[in-house]
Amino acid sequence: MVTKRVFLVDDEADMTHLVGSLLKFKGYELKSSNDPEAALQVLLTEDFDVVVMDLMMPRLDGLALLEILRSKGRTMPVLVLSAKNLDDDERKAILGHGARFIPKPVSPTRLVQIVQDAATRSAVK
């Protein structure tokens, strides 16, 4: 079995640690960043099976990061997590870029299942 690579972007270190630990425990190879601008550089140069990112981050929010990735031809599955209630335009923009919106809070079991589903779809392409 090939280990799936996941990149996690969240400006809150506690969140990257918590989610990262969970995904590592479930067997994923994990890379993470608390700085969305630094994450962008990694995501433009490395391949991942799934990207999990927060929506609300300073300097470069998740939607802007997603838009840049797609404009540069990066097609990996993206899961956008947020506690924010999205307006219709934000939801359409996320979905329009082929990402999936996951409202917080999300149970650890559910998050792992969503990541697994995205990684499986990524492998099929």
mmCIF file of C-alpha atoms in Angstrom:
data_model
loop_
_atom_site.group_PDB
_atom_site.id
_atom_site.type_symbol
_atom_site.label_atom_id
_atom_site.label_comp_id
_atom_site.label_asym_id
_atom_site.label_seq_id
_atom_site.Cartn_x
_atom_site.Cartn_y
_atom_site.Cartn_z
ATOM 1 C CA MET A 1 0.000 0.000 0.000
ATOM 2 C CA VAL A 2 1.309 3.437 -0.959
ATOM 3 C CA THR A 3 1.301 6.015 1.819
ATOM 4 C CA LYS A 4 -0.876 8.997 0.972
ATOM 5 C CA ARG A 5 0.640 12.459 1.333
ATOM 6 C CA VAL A 6 -1.427 15.140 3.048
ATOM 7 C CA PHE A 7 -0.555 18.819 3.374
ATOM 8 C CA LEU A 8 -2.223 20.688 6.228
ATOM 9 C CA VAL A 9 -2.427 24.513 6.309
ATOM 10 C CA ASP A 10 -3.818 26.294 9.353
ATOM 11 C CA ASP A 11 -2.554 29.433 11.066
ATOM 12 C CA GLU A 12 -3.333 27.898 14.454
ATOM 13 C CA ALA A 13 -0.463 25.670 15.583
ATOM 14 C CA ASP A 14 -2.726 23.719 17.958
ATOM 15 C CA MET A 15 -4.962 22.754 15.060
ATOM 16 C CA THR A 16 -2.125 21.597 12.801
ATOM 17 C CA HIS A 17 -0.705 19.598 15.701
ATOM 18 C CA LEU A 18 -4.041 17.985 16.577
ATOM 19 C CA VAL A 19 -5.165 17.163 13.045
ATOM 20 C CA GLY A 20 -1.618 16.277 11.995
ATOM 21 C CA SER A 21 -1.212 13.834 14.864
ATOM 22 C CA LEU A 22 -4.517 12.192 14.009
ATOM 23 C CA LEU A 23 -3.638 11.780 10.332
ATOM 24 C CA LYS A 24 -0.131 10.478 11.105
ATOM 25 C CA PHE A 25 -1.670 7.959 13.512
ATOM 26 C CA LYS A 26 -3.936 6.803 10.682
ATOM 27 C CA GLY A 27 -0.906 6.214 8.459
ATOM 28 C CA TYR A 28 -0.713 9.352 6.341
ATOM 29 C CA GLU A 29 2.537 11.083 5.493
ATOM 30 C CA LEU A 30 2.002 14.627 6.683
ATOM 31 C CA LYS A 31 3.523 17.985 5.950
ATOM 32 C CA SER A 32 2.088 21.137 7.488
ATOM 33 C CA SER A 33 2.482 24.872 7.732
ATOM 34 C CA ASN A 34 1.058 27.585 9.959
ATOM 35 C CA ASP A 35 1.978 30.239 7.391
ATOM 36 C CA PRO A 36 -0.241 30.257 4.291
ATOM 37 C CA GLU A 37 2.345 32.134 2.209
ATOM 38 C CA ALA A 38 5.025 29.542 3.003
ATOM 39 C CA ALA A 39 2.459 26.803 2.353
ATOM 40 C CA LEU A 40 1.807 28.233 -1.097
ATOM 41 C CA GLN A 41 5.466 27.809 -2.044
ATOM 42 C CA VAL A 42 5.409 24.167 -0.953
ATOM 43 C CA LEU A 43 2.107 23.469 -2.703
ATOM 44 C CA LEU A 44 3.408 24.911 -5.962
ATOM 45 C CA THR A 45 6.465 22.662 -5.965
ATOM 46 C CA GLU A 46 5.445 19.397 -4.286
ATOM 47 C CA ASP A 47 2.690 16.886 -4.987
ATOM 48 C CA PHE A 48 0.169 15.822 -2.356
ATOM 49 C CA ASP A 49 -2.783 13.469 -2.470
ATOM 50 C CA VAL A 50 -4.923 15.837 -0.382
ATOM 51 C CA VAL A 51 -4.648 19.388 0.958
ATOM 52 C CA VAL A 52 -6.552 20.307 4.111
ATOM 53 C CA MET A 53 -6.685 24.047 4.756
ATOM 54 C CA ASP A 54 -8.340 26.507 7.052
ATOM 55 C CA LEU A 55 -10.429 29.237 5.458
ATOM 56 C CA MET A 56 -9.714 32.161 7.772
ATOM 57 C CA MET A 57 -5.979 32.870 7.879
ATOM 58 C CA PRO A 58 -4.045 36.145 7.968
ATOM 59 C CA ARG A 59 -2.402 37.643 4.848
ATOM 60 C CA LEU A 60 -3.610 34.869 2.551
ATOM 61 C CA ASP A 61 -6.940 33.252 3.373
ATOM 62 C CA GLY A 62 -7.922 29.779 2.258
ATOM 63 C CA LEU A 63 -10.032 30.958 -0.664
ATOM 64 C CA ALA A 64 -7.201 33.119 -2.046
ATOM 65 C CA LEU A 65 -4.752 30.241 -1.560
ATOM 66 C CA LEU A 66 -7.129 27.898 -3.395
ATOM 67 C CA GLU A 67 -7.581 30.376 -6.255
ATOM 68 C CA ILE A 68 -3.811 30.736 -6.696
ATOM 69 C CA LEU A 69 -3.290 26.968 -6.666
ATOM 70 C CA ARG A 70 -5.936 26.420 -9.320
ATOM 71 C CA SER A 71 -4.647 29.308 -11.470
ATOM 72 C CA LYS A 72 -1.223 27.613 -11.430
ATOM 73 C CA GLY A 73 -2.709 24.320 -12.604
ATOM 74 C CA ARG A 74 -2.544 22.512 -9.252
ATOM 75 C CA THR A 75 -5.432 20.029 -9.258
ATOM 76 C CA MET A 76 -4.981 18.037 -6.043
ATOM 77 C CA PRO A 77 -8.102 17.561 -3.904
ATOM 78 C CA VAL A 78 -8.569 20.407 -1.411
ATOM 79 C CA LEU A 79 -10.669 20.303 1.741
ATOM 80 C CA VAL A 80 -11.472 23.734 3.177
ATOM 81 C CA LEU A 81 -12.274 23.706 6.899
ATOM 82 C CA SER A 82 -13.922 26.618 8.667
ATOM 83 C CA ALA A 83 -16.159 27.563 11.563
ATOM 84 C CA LYS A 84 -17.338 30.553 9.511
ATOM 85 C CA ASN A 85 -20.819 30.517 8.038
ATOM 86 C CA LEU A 86 -20.170 31.029 4.357
ATOM 87 C CA ASP A 87 -22.199 33.366 2.233
ATOM 88 C CA ASP A 88 -23.386 32.089 -1.160
ATOM 89 C CA ASP A 89 -20.521 33.719 -3.075
ATOM 90 C CA GLU A 90 -17.862 32.146 -0.833
ATOM 91 C CA ARG A 91 -19.488 28.710 -1.060
ATOM 92 C CA LYS A 92 -19.798 28.977 -4.859
ATOM 93 C CA ALA A 93 -16.155 30.099 -5.155
ATOM 94 C CA ILE A 94 -14.888 27.156 -3.097
ATOM 95 C CA LEU A 95 -17.026 24.639 -4.961
ATOM 96 C CA GLY A 96 -16.226 26.300 -8.287
ATOM 97 C CA HIS A 97 -12.558 25.560 -7.696
ATOM 98 C CA GLY A 98 -13.353 21.899 -7.112
ATOM 99 C CA ALA A 99 -12.764 22.015 -3.363
ATOM 100 C CA ARG A 100 -14.948 20.602 -0.641
ATOM 101 C CA PHE A 101 -16.121 22.752 2.272
ATOM 102 C CA ILE A 102 -16.074 21.061 5.696
ATOM 103 C CA PRO A 103 -17.761 23.015 8.500
ATOM 104 C CA LYS A 104 -16.088 23.035 11.913
ATOM 105 C CA PRO A 105 -16.466 21.445 14.294
ATOM 106 C CA VAL A 106 -15.943 18.110 12.596
ATOM 107 C CA SER A 107 -15.399 14.887 14.498
ATOM 108 C CA PRO A 108 -11.957 13.291 14.149
ATOM 109 C CA THR A 109 -13.552 10.122 12.748
ATOM 110 C CA ARG A 110 -15.479 12.084 10.123
ATOM 111 C CA LEU A 111 -12.432 14.137 9.139
ATOM 112 C CA VAL A 112 -10.328 11.016 8.633
ATOM 113 C CA GLN A 113 -13.111 9.529 6.476
ATOM 114 C CA ILE A 114 -13.327 12.693 4.360
ATOM 115 C CA VAL A 115 -9.542 12.749 3.877
ATOM 116 C CA GLN A 116 -9.577 9.051 2.963
ATOM 117 C CA ASP A 117 -12.350 9.595 0.414
ATOM 118 C CA ALA A 118 -10.465 12.516 -1.154
ATOM 119 C CA ALA A 119 -7.201 10.551 -1.261
ATOM 120 C CA THR A 120 -8.957 7.601 -2.888
ATOM 121 C CA ARG A 121 -10.504 9.835 -5.553
ATOM 122 C CA SER A 122 -7.092 11.420 -6.115
ATOM 123 C CA ALA A 123 -5.523 8.005 -6.748
ATOM 124 C CA VAL A 124 -8.192 7.103 -9.312
ATOM 125 C CA LYS A 125 -7.425 10.104 -11.525
#
